[in-house]
């Protein structure tokens, strides 16, 4: 079974995808983590993310692996090295949407995501899972929340992770990524026609997970 969860940053996709995967014994595939890992590699090698050809070349020669442990935590390996924490840093977040808008990069990731999903029952979260990667997914969800609430959630997450962020930084980052992700030509963020829309602004994570689980079991 394939479950697709799409939506903008800070709507709660990854938290809820992890919960669903853990409760149902599914594999969780965080597709954003793949774009983040590639962004990290580009920055480490001093590659300008606007040089599309170089970034695509880099993507082709990169090994990205995702592992779930029993408690639902995700480990991301970039060419064999654990980069799970590093890829969440604001310096990566700042450039990830520029990397993700490159069609050649998306082609590489699409191949990887489809191959990973062959391993069994999976929950994938991202921007284009229900529209492009798995248009035939068994269940599709589009998780959203009001902009202010998404900013607040991401701010709290990063504070907890010990990052020096301000509400202003987060607001600017989310607005910028929302725009790039939803206006790019290749696989933009949008709700699939047959996805179930959930506005989580007034919901806690348990409520969202319960709602999704009900739909899955229908
Ligand atoms: O966790 P957060 O919502 O901040 O973002 P993410 O899921 O880690 O994704 C980071 C970025 O990767 C997004 O802003 C998109 O630019 C890109 N992305 C994408 O283009 N397609 C996907 N399926 C997943 C992520």
mmCIF file of N, CA and C and ligand atoms in Angstrom, residues 6-11 13-14 30-33 35-36 87-88 93 96-101 106 113 125-129 133 154 157 173-174 177-178 180-181 184 186-187, ligand 1:
data_model
loop_
_atom_site.group_PDB
_atom_site.id
_atom_site.type_symbol
_atom_site.label_atom_id
_atom_site.label_comp_id
_atom_site.label_asym_id
_atom_site.label_seq_id
_atom_site.Cartn_x
_atom_site.Cartn_y
_atom_site.Cartn_z
ATOM 1 N N UNK A 6 1.106 15.162 1.090
ATOM 2 C CA UNK A 6 1.740 16.376 0.568
ATOM 3 C C UNK A 6 1.257 17.607 1.333
ATOM 4 N N UNK A 7 1.979 18.702 1.125
ATOM 5 C CA UNK A 7 1.571 19.964 1.742
ATOM 6 C C UNK A 7 2.766 20.868 1.946
ATOM 7 N N UNK A 8 2.502 22.113 2.380
ATOM 8 C CA UNK A 8 3.589 23.080 2.562
ATOM 9 C C UNK A 8 4.362 22.840 3.866
ATOM 10 N N UNK A 9 5.480 23.541 4.024
ATOM 11 C CA UNK A 9 6.313 23.403 5.219
ATOM 12 C C UNK A 9 5.552 23.829 6.473
ATOM 13 N N UNK A 10 5.756 23.088 7.534
ATOM 14 C CA UNK A 10 5.198 23.467 8.825
ATOM 15 C C UNK A 10 3.751 23.060 9.038
ATOM 16 N N UNK A 11 3.190 22.299 8.092
ATOM 17 C CA UNK A 11 1.789 21.886 8.244
ATOM 18 C C UNK A 11 1.672 20.637 9.116
ATOM 19 N N UNK A 13 3.202 17.535 8.198
ATOM 20 C CA UNK A 13 3.286 16.315 7.377
ATOM 21 C C UNK A 13 4.212 15.248 7.950
ATOM 22 N N UNK A 14 5.451 15.650 8.230
ATOM 23 C CA UNK A 14 6.427 14.615 8.579
ATOM 24 C C UNK A 14 6.110 14.009 9.949
ATOM 25 N N UNK A 30 10.814 10.125 3.791
ATOM 26 C CA UNK A 30 10.799 11.588 3.865
ATOM 27 C C UNK A 30 11.490 12.116 2.602
ATOM 28 N N UNK A 31 10.685 12.468 1.595
ATOM 29 C CA UNK A 31 11.306 12.858 0.311
ATOM 30 C C UNK A 31 12.016 14.208 0.413
ATOM 31 N N UNK A 32 11.547 15.069 1.318
ATOM 32 C CA UNK A 32 12.212 16.358 1.516
ATOM 33 C C UNK A 32 13.647 16.158 1.992
ATOM 34 N N UNK A 33 13.858 15.107 2.798
ATOM 35 C CA UNK A 33 15.199 14.831 3.327
ATOM 36 C C UNK A 33 16.179 14.552 2.188
ATOM 37 N N UNK A 35 16.084 15.919 -0.902
ATOM 38 C CA UNK A 35 16.460 17.215 -1.491
ATOM 39 C C UNK A 35 17.396 17.973 -0.544
ATOM 40 N N UNK A 36 17.131 17.829 0.741
ATOM 41 C CA UNK A 36 17.984 18.505 1.728
ATOM 42 C C UNK A 36 19.408 17.933 1.705
ATOM 43 N N UNK A 87 21.009 18.305 7.919
ATOM 44 C CA UNK A 87 20.138 18.720 6.813
ATOM 45 C C UNK A 87 18.959 19.571 7.268
ATOM 46 N N UNK A 88 18.731 19.666 8.583
ATOM 47 C CA UNK A 88 17.622 20.504 9.096
ATOM 48 C C UNK A 88 18.077 21.919 9.396
ATOM 49 N N UNK A 93 17.991 24.803 4.600
ATOM 50 C CA UNK A 93 16.607 25.169 4.292
ATOM 51 C C UNK A 93 16.554 26.352 3.325
ATOM 52 N N UNK A 96 17.273 24.869 -0.275
ATOM 53 C CA UNK A 96 16.724 23.583 -0.737
ATOM 54 C C UNK A 96 15.694 23.738 -1.859
ATOM 55 N N UNK A 97 14.889 24.797 -1.810
ATOM 56 C CA UNK A 97 13.871 24.945 -2.856
ATOM 57 C C UNK A 97 14.486 25.294 -4.212
ATOM 58 N N UNK A 98 15.657 25.943 -4.186
ATOM 59 C CA UNK A 98 16.340 26.241 -5.454
ATOM 60 C C UNK A 98 16.882 24.957 -6.080
ATOM 61 N N UNK A 99 17.328 24.056 -5.229
ATOM 62 C CA UNK A 99 17.808 22.758 -5.722
ATOM 63 C C UNK A 99 16.626 21.922 -6.229
ATOM 64 N N UNK A 100 15.537 21.948 -5.466
ATOM 65 C CA UNK A 100 14.387 21.089 -5.783
ATOM 66 C C UNK A 100 13.608 21.532 -7.017
ATOM 67 N N UNK A 101 13.846 22.755 -7.481
ATOM 68 C CA UNK A 101 13.088 23.199 -8.662
ATOM 69 C C UNK A 101 13.773 22.770 -9.968
ATOM 70 N N UNK A 106 14.910 16.513 -9.922
ATOM 71 C CA UNK A 106 13.647 15.839 -9.580
ATOM 72 C C UNK A 106 13.560 14.469 -10.250
ATOM 73 N N UNK A 113 12.779 7.502 -5.254
ATOM 74 C CA UNK A 113 11.560 7.363 -4.451
ATOM 75 C C UNK A 113 10.728 6.169 -4.921
ATOM 76 N N UNK A 125 6.108 11.470 2.364
ATOM 77 C CA UNK A 125 5.631 12.849 2.465
ATOM 78 C C UNK A 125 6.508 13.757 1.613
ATOM 79 N N UNK A 126 5.860 14.806 1.076
ATOM 80 C CA UNK A 126 6.592 15.713 0.198
ATOM 81 C C UNK A 126 5.697 16.785 -0.380
ATOM 82 N N UNK A 127 5.957 17.106 -1.648
ATOM 83 C CA UNK A 127 5.200 18.171 -2.311
ATOM 84 C C UNK A 127 4.444 17.653 -3.540
ATOM 85 N N UNK A 128 5.001 16.582 -4.135
ATOM 86 C CA UNK A 128 4.485 16.108 -5.433
ATOM 87 C C UNK A 128 4.205 14.607 -5.415
ATOM 88 N N UNK A 129 4.017 14.046 -4.248
ATOM 89 C CA UNK A 129 3.877 12.585 -4.162
ATOM 90 C C UNK A 129 2.562 12.134 -4.809
ATOM 91 N N UNK A 133 4.810 11.649 -8.293
ATOM 92 C CA UNK A 133 5.605 10.455 -7.962
ATOM 93 C C UNK A 133 4.718 9.205 -7.936
ATOM 94 N N UNK A 154 7.156 25.797 13.082
ATOM 95 C CA UNK A 154 8.542 25.619 12.636
ATOM 96 C C UNK A 154 9.510 26.336 13.577
ATOM 97 N N UNK A 157 9.961 24.164 16.641
ATOM 98 C CA UNK A 157 10.776 22.987 16.306
ATOM 99 C C UNK A 157 12.267 23.344 16.291
ATOM 100 N N UNK A 173 11.497 32.647 5.396
ATOM 101 C CA UNK A 173 11.854 31.369 4.763
ATOM 102 C C UNK A 173 10.622 30.639 4.241
ATOM 103 N N UNK A 174 9.594 30.554 5.058
ATOM 104 C CA UNK A 174 8.396 29.816 4.622
ATOM 105 C C UNK A 174 7.729 30.505 3.435
ATOM 106 N N UNK A 177 9.837 29.747 0.363
ATOM 107 C CA UNK A 177 9.721 28.360 -0.117
ATOM 108 C C UNK A 177 8.325 28.063 -0.655
ATOM 109 N N UNK A 178 7.289 28.618 0.019
ATOM 110 C CA UNK A 178 5.915 28.425 -0.484
ATOM 111 C C UNK A 178 5.836 28.906 -1.933
ATOM 112 N N UNK A 180 8.385 29.485 -4.214
ATOM 113 C CA UNK A 180 9.184 28.702 -5.177
ATOM 114 C C UNK A 180 8.534 27.335 -5.405
ATOM 115 N N UNK A 181 8.150 26.667 -4.313
ATOM 116 C CA UNK A 181 7.619 25.299 -4.439
ATOM 117 C C UNK A 181 6.305 25.256 -5.219
ATOM 118 N N UNK A 184 6.991 26.676 -9.293
ATOM 119 C CA UNK A 184 7.972 26.092 -10.223
ATOM 120 C C UNK A 184 7.233 25.323 -11.329
ATOM 121 N N UNK A 186 8.235 22.443 -12.826
ATOM 122 C CA UNK A 186 8.299 20.990 -12.704
ATOM 123 C C UNK A 186 7.732 20.532 -11.365
ATOM 124 N N UNK A 187 6.651 19.762 -11.409
ATOM 125 C CA UNK A 187 6.057 19.155 -10.216
ATOM 126 C C UNK A 187 5.816 20.141 -9.065
HETATM 127 O O1 LIG B 1 10.144 19.821 6.451
HETATM 128 P P1 LIG B 1 9.788 20.948 5.528
HETATM 129 O O2 LIG B 1 8.335 20.978 5.280
HETATM 130 O O3 LIG B 1 10.424 22.212 5.879
HETATM 131 O O4 LIG B 1 10.372 20.652 4.127
HETATM 132 P P2 LIG B 1 10.863 19.279 3.562
HETATM 133 O O5 LIG B 1 9.721 18.322 3.426
HETATM 134 O O6 LIG B 1 12.069 18.841 4.291
HETATM 135 O O7 LIG B 1 11.254 19.728 2.071
HETATM 136 C C1 LIG B 1 12.263 20.675 1.854
HETATM 137 C C2 LIG B 1 12.115 21.228 0.458
HETATM 138 O O8 LIG B 1 12.336 20.180 -0.484
HETATM 139 C C3 LIG B 1 10.756 21.795 0.090
HETATM 140 O O9 LIG B 1 10.616 23.149 0.463
HETATM 141 C C4 LIG B 1 10.732 21.624 -1.422
HETATM 142 O O10 LIG B 1 11.425 22.657 -2.061
HETATM 143 C C5 LIG B 1 11.529 20.351 -1.611
HETATM 144 N N1 LIG B 1 10.690 19.162 -1.815
HETATM 145 C C6 LIG B 1 10.167 18.957 -3.061
HETATM 146 O O11 LIG B 1 10.336 19.768 -3.950
HETATM 147 N N2 LIG B 1 9.459 17.822 -3.335
HETATM 148 C C7 LIG B 1 9.235 16.905 -2.391
HETATM 149 N N3 LIG B 1 8.560 15.797 -2.685
HETATM 150 C C8 LIG B 1 9.735 17.118 -1.077
HETATM 151 C C9 LIG B 1 10.451 18.269 -0.824
#
